[in-house]
Short mmCIF file of C-alpha atoms and ligand atoms in Angstrom, two decimals:
data_model
loop_
_atom_site.label_atom_id
_atom_site.label_comp_id
_atom_site.label_asym_id
_atom_site.label_seq_id
_atom_site.Cartn_x
_atom_site.Cartn_y
_atom_site.Cartn_z
CA MET A 1 119.56 118.70 -7.64
CA ASN A 2 116.92 120.45 -5.64
CA ALA A 3 113.84 122.01 -7.15
CA ARG A 4 112.73 125.40 -8.24
CA GLU A 5 113.76 124.06 -11.61
CA THR A 6 110.21 122.96 -12.04
CA LEU A 7 108.92 126.52 -11.69
CA LYS A 8 109.27 129.27 -14.20
CA ILE A 9 107.80 132.52 -15.19
CA ASN A 10 106.63 132.39 -18.81
CA SER A 11 106.43 135.12 -21.43
CA LEU A 12 102.97 136.06 -20.30
CA GLY A 13 104.28 136.64 -16.73
CA HIS A 14 102.47 133.56 -15.53
CA LEU A 15 103.83 130.91 -13.27
CA SER A 16 104.58 127.67 -15.12
CA ILE A 17 105.01 124.29 -13.54
CA GLY A 18 106.75 121.49 -15.42
CA GLY A 19 106.13 123.51 -18.68
CA ALA A 20 102.38 124.11 -17.99
CA ASP A 21 100.93 127.53 -17.46
CA ALA A 22 99.37 127.51 -13.93
CA THR A 23 96.55 129.90 -14.90
CA GLU A 24 95.63 127.54 -17.79
CA LEU A 25 95.62 124.61 -15.31
CA ALA A 26 93.39 126.52 -13.02
CA LYS A 27 90.98 127.25 -15.94
CA GLN A 28 91.01 123.69 -17.25
CA PHE A 29 90.76 121.82 -13.95
CA GLY A 30 89.39 124.41 -11.55
CA THR A 31 90.72 125.27 -8.11
CA PRO A 32 91.76 124.27 -5.57
CA LEU A 33 94.08 121.99 -7.48
CA TYR A 34 97.19 120.00 -6.60
CA VAL A 35 99.70 120.04 -9.32
CA MET A 36 102.63 117.55 -9.35
CA ASP A 37 105.62 117.72 -11.71
CA GLU A 38 106.40 114.20 -12.83
CA GLN A 39 109.97 114.95 -14.03
CA TYR A 40 110.93 116.35 -10.64
CA ILE A 41 109.83 113.17 -8.87
CA ARG A 42 111.57 111.00 -11.43
CA ASP A 43 114.89 113.02 -11.15
CA MET A 44 114.87 112.82 -7.42
CA CYS A 45 114.33 109.00 -7.38
CA ALA A 46 117.03 108.64 -10.05
CA ALA A 47 119.48 110.88 -8.17
CA TYR A 48 119.16 108.93 -4.91
CA ALA A 49 119.42 105.58 -6.76
CA ALA A 50 122.59 106.81 -8.57
CA ALA A 51 124.19 107.83 -5.25
CA ILE A 52 123.72 104.28 -3.89
CA ARG A 53 125.22 102.92 -7.16
CA THR A 54 128.21 105.19 -7.23
CA ASP A 55 128.96 105.64 -3.52
CA TYR A 56 127.92 102.31 -2.13
CA ASP A 57 128.47 99.80 -5.06
CA GLY A 58 124.75 99.41 -5.45
CA ASN A 59 124.49 97.61 -2.16
CA GLY A 60 121.28 99.18 -1.08
CA LEU A 61 117.79 100.32 -2.06
CA VAL A 62 115.96 103.60 -2.01
CA LEU A 63 112.45 103.21 -0.51
CA TYR A 64 110.14 106.11 -1.21
CA ALA A 65 108.21 106.87 2.00
CA SER A 66 104.89 106.96 0.40
CA LYS A 67 103.00 108.53 3.36
CA ALA A 68 104.32 111.77 1.95
CA PHE A 69 102.07 111.37 -1.11
CA SER A 70 100.22 108.21 -1.84
CA CYS A 71 97.97 107.39 -4.90
CA MET A 72 98.25 104.65 -7.45
CA ALA A 73 100.10 106.73 -10.04
CA ILE A 74 102.98 107.66 -7.75
CA TYR A 75 103.74 103.94 -7.13
CA LYS A 76 103.98 103.49 -10.91
CA ILE A 77 106.36 106.40 -11.26
CA VAL A 78 108.76 105.37 -8.53
CA GLN A 79 108.66 101.73 -9.65
CA GLN A 80 109.73 102.84 -13.13
CA GLU A 81 112.68 104.59 -11.50
CA GLY A 82 113.82 101.43 -9.80
CA VAL A 83 112.88 102.53 -6.30
CA GLY A 84 111.08 100.54 -3.62
CA VAL A 85 108.50 101.94 -1.24
CA ASP A 86 107.61 102.18 2.44
CA VAL A 87 104.01 101.88 3.50
CA VAL A 88 102.60 102.51 6.93
CA SER A 89 99.10 101.23 6.80
CA GLY A 90 96.95 98.64 5.12
CA GLY A 91 95.48 101.44 2.96
CA GLU A 92 98.87 102.50 1.60
CA LEU A 93 99.86 98.81 1.08
CA TYR A 94 96.59 98.13 -0.74
CA THR A 95 97.11 101.21 -2.96
CA ALA A 96 100.64 100.07 -3.88
CA LEU A 97 99.49 96.56 -4.59
CA ARG A 98 96.60 97.78 -6.68
CA ALA A 99 99.01 99.83 -8.80
CA GLY A 100 100.92 96.59 -9.47
CA PHE A 101 103.94 97.52 -7.26
CA PRO A 102 106.25 94.51 -6.72
CA ALA A 103 105.60 93.29 -3.17
CA GLU A 104 109.20 92.27 -2.59
CA LYS A 105 110.26 96.00 -2.83
CA ILE A 106 107.69 97.09 -0.25
CA CYS A 107 108.60 97.69 3.40
CA LEU A 108 105.73 97.89 5.93
CA HIS A 109 106.20 100.25 8.94
CA GLY A 110 103.97 101.39 11.71
CA ASN A 111 104.06 101.39 15.52
CA ASN A 112 100.68 99.63 15.99
CA LYS A 113 100.11 97.41 12.97
CA GLN A 114 96.74 95.73 13.02
CA PRO A 115 96.24 92.03 12.48
CA GLY A 116 94.59 92.68 9.10
CA GLU A 117 97.51 94.84 7.99
CA LEU A 118 100.07 92.19 8.88
CA ALA A 119 98.05 89.52 7.11
CA LEU A 120 97.70 91.59 3.95
CA ALA A 121 101.48 92.17 4.02
CA VAL A 122 102.41 88.48 4.62
CA GLU A 123 99.84 87.06 2.13
CA ASN A 124 101.18 89.34 -0.55
CA GLY A 125 104.80 88.68 0.19
CA VAL A 126 106.10 92.11 1.12
CA GLY A 127 109.82 92.19 1.29
CA LEU A 128 110.28 93.64 4.78
CA ILE A 129 108.32 94.36 7.88
CA ALA A 130 109.81 96.76 10.45
CA VAL A 131 108.67 95.31 13.65
CA ASP A 132 107.92 97.84 16.49
CA SER A 133 106.53 95.79 19.49
CA TYR A 134 106.71 92.43 21.20
CA SER A 135 103.07 91.62 20.51
CA GLU A 136 103.57 92.50 16.92
CA LEU A 137 106.54 90.09 16.70
CA ASP A 138 104.52 87.30 18.32
CA ALA A 139 101.56 87.89 16.07
CA LEU A 140 103.70 88.02 12.93
CA ASP A 141 105.54 84.82 13.91
CA ALA A 142 102.31 83.01 14.50
CA LEU A 143 100.84 84.31 11.24
CA CYS A 144 103.89 83.15 9.23
CA ALA A 145 103.69 79.77 10.95
CA LYS A 146 100.05 79.39 9.91
CA GLN A 147 100.77 80.43 6.36
CA GLY A 148 104.02 78.40 6.09
CA LYS A 149 106.05 81.52 5.33
CA LYS A 150 109.24 83.03 6.69
CA GLN A 151 109.15 86.81 6.72
CA ASP A 152 112.23 89.08 6.57
CA ILE A 153 112.00 91.72 9.29
CA LEU A 154 113.89 94.63 10.70
CA LEU A 155 113.58 95.93 14.25
CA ARG A 156 112.74 99.55 14.77
CA VAL A 157 115.42 100.94 17.03
CA ASN A 158 115.76 104.28 18.65
CA PRO A 159 119.43 105.29 18.60
CA GLY A 160 118.98 108.36 20.85
CA VAL A 161 119.52 111.00 18.15
CA GLU A 162 116.75 113.46 18.17
CA ALA A 163 116.83 115.78 15.25
CA HIS A 164 114.88 118.89 14.51
CA THR A 165 114.98 121.25 11.72
CA HIS A 166 117.57 123.57 13.14
CA ARG A 167 119.41 121.43 15.67
CA PHE A 168 119.92 117.92 16.83
CA ILE A 169 120.29 116.59 20.32
CA GLN A 170 121.70 113.31 21.54
CA THR A 171 119.53 111.91 24.23
CA ALA A 172 120.40 109.07 26.48
CA LYS A 173 116.81 107.85 26.47
CA THR A 174 114.46 109.23 24.00
CA ASP A 175 110.72 109.65 24.67
CA SER A 176 109.14 108.28 21.53
CA LYS A 177 106.27 106.05 20.64
CA PHE A 178 108.51 104.58 17.92
CA GLY A 179 111.21 101.91 18.34
CA PHE A 180 113.20 100.12 21.04
CA SER A 181 115.79 102.28 22.73
CA VAL A 182 119.46 101.38 22.41
CA ALA A 183 120.37 103.24 25.56
CA ASP A 184 118.05 101.44 28.00
CA GLY A 185 118.83 97.98 26.68
CA THR A 186 115.41 97.28 25.28
CA ALA A 187 116.76 97.07 21.67
CA GLU A 188 119.17 94.36 22.79
CA LYS A 189 116.33 92.40 24.55
CA ILE A 190 114.03 92.50 21.47
CA THR A 191 116.96 91.38 19.31
CA ALA A 192 117.59 88.33 21.49
CA TYR A 193 113.92 87.60 21.47
CA ALA A 194 113.52 88.02 17.70
CA LEU A 195 116.43 85.54 17.17
CA THR A 196 114.33 82.85 18.94
CA LYS A 197 111.43 83.28 16.54
CA ARG A 198 111.46 80.59 13.92
CA ASN A 199 109.12 82.05 11.32
CA VAL A 200 110.70 85.38 10.85
CA ARG A 201 114.22 86.14 9.58
CA LEU A 202 115.87 89.05 11.39
CA GLN A 203 117.74 91.02 8.71
CA GLY A 204 118.80 93.95 10.75
CA TYR A 205 117.61 97.29 12.06
CA HIS A 206 115.70 100.39 11.14
CA CYS A 207 115.73 103.89 12.62
CA HIS A 208 114.29 107.22 11.47
CA ILE A 209 115.31 110.28 13.43
CA GLY A 210 112.78 112.87 12.33
CA SER A 211 111.65 114.95 9.36
CA GLN A 212 112.61 118.17 7.61
CA ILE A 213 116.13 118.00 9.03
CA PHE A 214 118.83 120.12 7.53
CA GLU A 215 121.82 119.06 9.62
CA LYS A 216 123.79 116.41 7.85
CA GLN A 217 125.70 115.56 11.06
CA SER A 218 122.53 114.26 12.69
CA PHE A 219 122.19 111.53 9.97
CA ALA A 220 125.87 110.69 10.28
CA LEU A 221 125.58 110.43 14.07
CA ALA A 222 122.56 108.09 13.65
CA ALA A 223 124.59 105.90 11.35
CA GLN A 224 127.46 105.83 13.78
CA LYS A 225 125.24 104.92 16.70
CA MET A 226 123.44 102.26 14.78
CA LEU A 227 126.74 100.67 13.68
CA ALA A 228 128.08 100.78 17.21
CA PHE A 229 124.90 99.03 18.40
CA MET A 230 125.10 96.44 15.64
CA ALA A 231 128.75 95.65 16.64
CA GLN A 232 127.63 95.23 20.20
CA MET A 233 124.91 92.78 19.21
CA ARG A 234 127.47 90.83 17.21
CA ALA A 235 129.80 90.65 20.25
CA LYS A 236 127.02 89.84 22.76
CA LEU A 237 124.59 87.75 20.81
CA GLY A 238 126.66 86.56 17.90
CA PHE A 239 124.19 88.32 15.49
CA THR A 240 125.52 90.04 12.52
CA ALA A 241 122.88 92.16 10.83
CA ALA A 242 122.80 92.06 7.08
CA ALA A 243 120.66 95.15 6.54
CA LEU A 244 120.42 98.67 7.94
CA ASN A 245 117.62 101.11 7.21
CA LEU A 246 118.47 104.65 8.18
CA GLY A 247 115.09 106.22 7.33
CA GLY A 248 114.42 109.63 5.71
CA GLY A 249 113.91 113.10 6.94
CA TYR A 250 115.97 115.16 4.51
CA GLY A 251 114.99 118.82 4.72
CA ILE A 252 113.65 120.74 1.68
CA TRP A 253 112.88 124.26 0.63
CA TYR A 254 109.68 125.88 1.77
CA THR A 255 110.88 129.42 2.30
CA ASP A 256 114.00 131.42 1.70
CA GLU A 257 114.88 130.84 5.39
CA ASP A 258 115.13 127.09 4.53
CA ALA A 259 117.35 127.97 1.54
CA LYS A 260 120.02 129.21 3.90
CA LEU A 261 119.95 125.91 5.78
CA ALA A 262 119.30 123.23 3.19
CA VAL A 263 122.14 121.59 1.36
CA PRO A 264 122.24 122.71 -2.27
CA ASP A 265 121.87 119.19 -3.60
CA TYR A 266 119.60 116.80 -1.66
CA THR A 267 121.75 113.71 -2.54
CA GLU A 268 124.42 115.31 -0.24
CA TYR A 269 122.33 114.07 2.71
CA LEU A 270 122.46 110.50 1.40
CA ARG A 271 126.18 110.82 0.53
CA THR A 272 126.85 111.87 4.15
CA VAL A 273 124.85 108.84 5.32
CA ILE A 274 126.76 106.48 3.09
CA ALA A 275 130.18 107.92 4.07
CA ALA A 276 129.31 107.50 7.77
CA VAL A 277 128.13 103.98 7.25
CA LYS A 278 131.28 102.93 5.41
CA GLU A 279 133.61 104.72 7.90
CA HIS A 280 132.00 103.13 10.99
CA ALA A 281 131.46 99.71 9.55
CA ASP A 282 135.12 99.57 8.39
CA ALA A 283 136.36 100.92 11.70
CA LEU A 284 134.41 98.15 13.59
CA SER A 285 135.39 95.51 11.02
CA TYR A 286 131.66 95.00 10.46
CA PRO A 287 130.61 93.86 7.04
CA ARG A 288 129.08 96.80 5.18
CA PRO A 289 125.31 96.23 5.59
CA TYR A 290 122.76 96.36 2.78
CA LEU A 291 121.55 99.92 3.11
CA TYR A 292 118.01 101.20 2.88
CA ILE A 293 117.13 104.87 2.92
CA GLU A 294 113.60 106.26 3.01
CA PRO A 295 113.20 109.76 1.69
CA GLY A 296 109.59 110.94 1.44
CA ARG A 297 109.32 114.66 1.58
CA SER A 298 112.41 115.33 -0.55
CA ILE A 299 111.13 113.19 -3.43
CA VAL A 300 107.69 114.80 -3.80
CA GLY A 301 107.62 118.02 -1.70
CA GLU A 302 108.99 120.49 -4.16
CA ALA A 303 107.37 118.67 -7.07
CA GLY A 304 103.98 119.99 -5.88
CA VAL A 305 102.17 123.27 -6.12
CA THR A 306 98.61 124.00 -4.96
CA LEU A 307 96.59 126.50 -6.94
CA TYR A 308 93.73 128.50 -5.38
CA THR A 309 91.41 131.25 -6.46
CA VAL A 310 91.39 134.36 -4.30
CA GLY A 311 88.02 135.24 -2.90
CA ALA A 312 87.07 137.58 -0.03
CA ILE A 313 89.78 139.99 1.04
CA LYS A 314 89.51 141.56 4.50
CA ASP A 315 91.79 144.37 5.57
CA ILE A 316 91.75 144.96 9.25
CA PRO A 317 93.43 148.24 9.71
CA GLY A 318 96.50 148.21 11.93
CA VAL A 319 96.17 144.46 12.37
CA LYS A 320 96.50 142.42 9.14
CA LYS A 321 95.05 141.75 5.75
CA TYR A 322 93.36 138.41 5.25
CA VAL A 323 93.18 136.95 1.77
CA ALA A 324 90.75 134.05 1.68
CA VAL A 325 91.11 131.30 -0.93
CA ASP A 326 88.83 128.46 -2.02
CA GLY A 327 90.85 125.81 -0.16
CA GLY A 328 91.93 125.52 3.45
CA MET A 329 92.95 123.13 6.16
CA PHE A 330 91.03 120.35 4.36
CA ASP A 331 93.63 120.38 1.60
CA ASN A 332 96.56 121.63 3.66
CA PRO A 333 96.42 121.15 7.43
CA ARG A 334 100.09 121.78 8.12
CA TYR A 335 99.74 125.36 9.34
CA ALA A 336 97.03 124.23 11.80
CA LEU A 337 99.20 121.31 12.87
CA TYR A 338 102.48 123.04 13.29
CA GLN A 339 102.48 126.60 11.90
CA ALA A 340 104.22 125.37 8.77
CA LYS A 341 105.69 128.13 6.61
CA TYR A 342 105.20 128.39 2.83
CA THR A 343 106.04 130.63 -0.05
CA ALA A 344 103.09 131.87 -2.09
CA LEU A 345 102.84 133.91 -5.24
CA LEU A 346 100.25 135.10 -7.71
CA ALA A 347 100.29 132.72 -10.65
CA ASN A 348 98.69 135.22 -13.01
CA ARG A 349 101.08 138.04 -12.04
CA ALA A 350 104.13 136.09 -11.14
CA ALA A 351 106.69 138.65 -12.21
CA GLU A 352 105.20 141.58 -10.25
CA PRO A 353 107.18 142.52 -7.21
CA ALA A 354 105.70 141.93 -3.77
CA SER A 355 104.32 144.98 -2.03
CA GLU A 356 102.10 143.91 0.79
CA ARG A 357 102.12 141.37 3.56
CA VAL A 358 99.02 139.23 3.91
CA THR A 359 97.82 136.11 5.63
CA VAL A 360 96.24 133.54 3.33
CA ALA A 361 93.23 131.93 5.01
CA GLY A 362 91.04 129.07 3.92
CA LYS A 363 87.26 128.75 3.82
CA CYS A 364 86.77 126.42 6.84
CA CYS A 365 84.87 127.42 9.93
CA GLU A 366 87.97 127.60 12.16
CA SER A 367 90.04 130.68 13.02
CA GLY A 368 93.15 128.54 12.76
CA ASP A 369 92.29 127.70 9.17
CA ILE A 370 95.39 129.42 7.73
CA ILE A 371 97.34 128.29 4.66
CA CYS A 372 100.22 130.65 5.21
CA ALA A 373 100.68 133.51 7.59
CA ASP A 374 102.57 136.65 6.61
CA VAL A 375 103.45 136.17 3.04
CA ASP A 376 104.49 139.02 0.75
CA LEU A 377 102.54 139.43 -2.43
CA PRO A 378 101.77 142.03 -5.10
CA PRO A 379 98.47 143.86 -4.46
CA VAL A 380 96.00 140.94 -4.34
CA LYS A 381 92.65 141.10 -6.06
CA GLU A 382 89.61 138.82 -6.03
CA GLY A 383 89.98 136.28 -8.91
CA ASP A 384 93.81 136.11 -8.72
CA ILE A 385 95.26 132.60 -8.88
CA LEU A 386 97.41 132.02 -5.77
CA ALA A 387 100.07 129.33 -5.98
CA VAL A 388 101.45 127.83 -2.79
CA LEU A 389 104.82 126.18 -3.40
CA SER A 390 106.35 122.97 -2.08
CA THR A 391 102.95 121.38 -1.26
CA GLY A 392 103.76 117.93 -2.83
CA ALA A 393 104.45 116.20 0.45
CA TYR A 394 102.03 115.86 3.43
CA ASN A 395 99.39 117.98 1.84
CA TYR A 396 97.15 115.64 -0.30
CA SER A 397 98.13 112.77 1.98
CA MET A 398 96.81 114.69 5.05
CA ALA A 399 93.69 116.13 3.37
CA SER A 400 90.23 115.58 4.80
CA ASN A 401 86.62 116.31 4.07
CA TYR A 402 86.37 118.78 6.89
CA ASN A 403 83.21 120.89 6.61
CA ARG A 404 82.32 118.39 3.85
CA ASN A 405 84.65 120.14 1.46
CA ALA A 406 85.80 117.93 -1.38
CA VAL A 407 89.40 116.86 -1.38
CA PRO A 408 90.86 118.63 -4.40
CA PRO A 409 92.00 116.57 -7.43
CA VAL A 410 95.62 116.07 -8.26
CA VAL A 411 97.03 116.56 -11.80
CA LEU A 412 100.38 115.28 -13.01
CA VAL A 413 102.31 117.52 -15.38
CA LYS A 414 104.80 116.24 -17.90
CA ASP A 415 106.25 118.35 -20.74
CA GLY A 416 103.54 120.93 -20.34
CA GLN A 417 100.67 118.43 -20.49
CA ALA A 418 98.52 117.73 -17.42
CA GLU A 419 96.19 114.89 -16.53
CA TYR A 420 94.39 113.62 -13.46
CA ILE A 421 96.07 111.17 -11.16
CA VAL A 422 93.39 111.73 -8.54
CA LYS A 423 89.98 112.80 -9.89
CA PRO A 424 87.83 115.47 -8.23
CA GLN A 425 85.41 114.32 -5.51
CA SER A 426 81.74 115.02 -6.18
CA TYR A 427 79.12 115.85 -3.52
CA GLU A 428 77.87 112.31 -4.28
CA ASP A 429 81.28 110.94 -3.31
CA ILE A 430 81.09 112.84 -0.01
CA VAL A 431 77.82 111.14 0.99
CA ARG A 432 78.70 107.75 -0.56
CA ASN A 433 79.26 105.93 2.78
CA ASP A 434 76.51 107.75 4.69
CA VAL A 435 73.60 105.66 5.88
CA ILE A 436 70.23 106.69 7.21
CA PRO A 437 68.92 103.83 9.30
CA ALA A 438 65.35 102.83 8.51
CA ARG A 439 64.01 104.01 11.87
CA LEU A 440 65.13 107.57 11.02
CA GLN A 441 63.22 107.57 7.72
C1 PLP B 501 108.00 109.64 7.63
C2 PLP B 501 108.96 108.55 7.53
C3 PLP B 501 109.90 108.67 6.48
C4 PLP B 501 110.01 109.83 5.48
O1 PLP B 501 110.34 111.03 6.15
P1 PLP B 501 110.59 112.25 5.24
O2 PLP B 501 110.83 113.34 6.21
O3 PLP B 501 109.31 112.49 4.51
O4 PLP B 501 111.73 112.00 4.35
C5 PLP B 501 110.82 107.63 6.35
N1 PLP B 501 110.74 106.55 7.22
C6 PLP B 501 109.84 106.51 8.18
C7 PLP B 501 109.85 105.26 9.03
C8 PLP B 501 108.91 107.46 8.37
O5 PLP B 501 108.06 107.36 9.36
#
């Protein structure tokens, strides 16, 4: 599967999401509003889990990379689908634990984990920690010794496959703040060092080659390089890794340009990974490792739509037409960060053909506060409900209170019914942690 199935045009010519009329959602909950389709998320989790069962004898686990979208309800949903999670901070870990997520199915990542984050993880018994530095390994070993625990770990390794949306490159030595490089021997050194640590159990390796990647070969190449490295460690250090985590990064649909590149069914990415792991493990007579994969964007991205109300419209003759909405970089900073592209449409006139090219701007005091540049829409009027598609990943999770705008609420839609999973922020919420010291009174 891949989405678009969640979006329909109903008999009134309105956009519907998971069976709910988007214009009604805008009326009921106000705008800006994040809308997430529960069934889409469940179907994606189930499809990935099924691929591991059928193609890899169930010898693995899907970990949802929750940095893509994190709130308590999402952990419940993925838990119910039999999927584990990745967390990359104490805050995400705390959110998962507060939602009752089983700690043994949590993997903690991060290139600079803080002592408090490691302590929270070890105390609560998280299943795996992906270690990314010597000092972290030392700190974790000492912490486990103190607590009388033995922690399962992976080492973050950099296999030298650098993948981008439209291409991938093999690099001898990759410039990255993440991981230990295979090429320069540091991955081998940290392996030898980790094996001397008595309070951690080295289960294997982790790599993650990038995000929004369409080329299946880059995932296959990463699997091949990781297995070659693992076979080397077996030969040199006598260490056979039980587990291999090949990360996420599967590319999704944002625009029709992506549609030409993306695989039609996102489980194809995973099937390619599995086929490569089997092929290279078998060729090296290496026991097939327990396999983790960590899709984030592809589980939640297309499940999400953001609804806005159109406000001021500014036509600059011969230049462009700006359509301002009641959101902005505070709910979606991805254009400001990397000129991300999106598809937008008018939810209240979804069947009307596009006839003009506009740039959708936000309400923040920044010229770069753009939601999407150059999108084709029917003639836009003030009061229209604008829907921006594929905003389920890295939108809410990257939201801020810039300009002291409230982070919009999130509603979850199932069978046409919507309810909050993240409530709206009030102005009072915005000043909640502000303090005026007595001497300023
Ligand atoms: C971000 C990240 C992921 C998820 O990547 P997506 O592109 O959202 O699938 C998985 N693993 C790690 C370690 C990551 O940092």
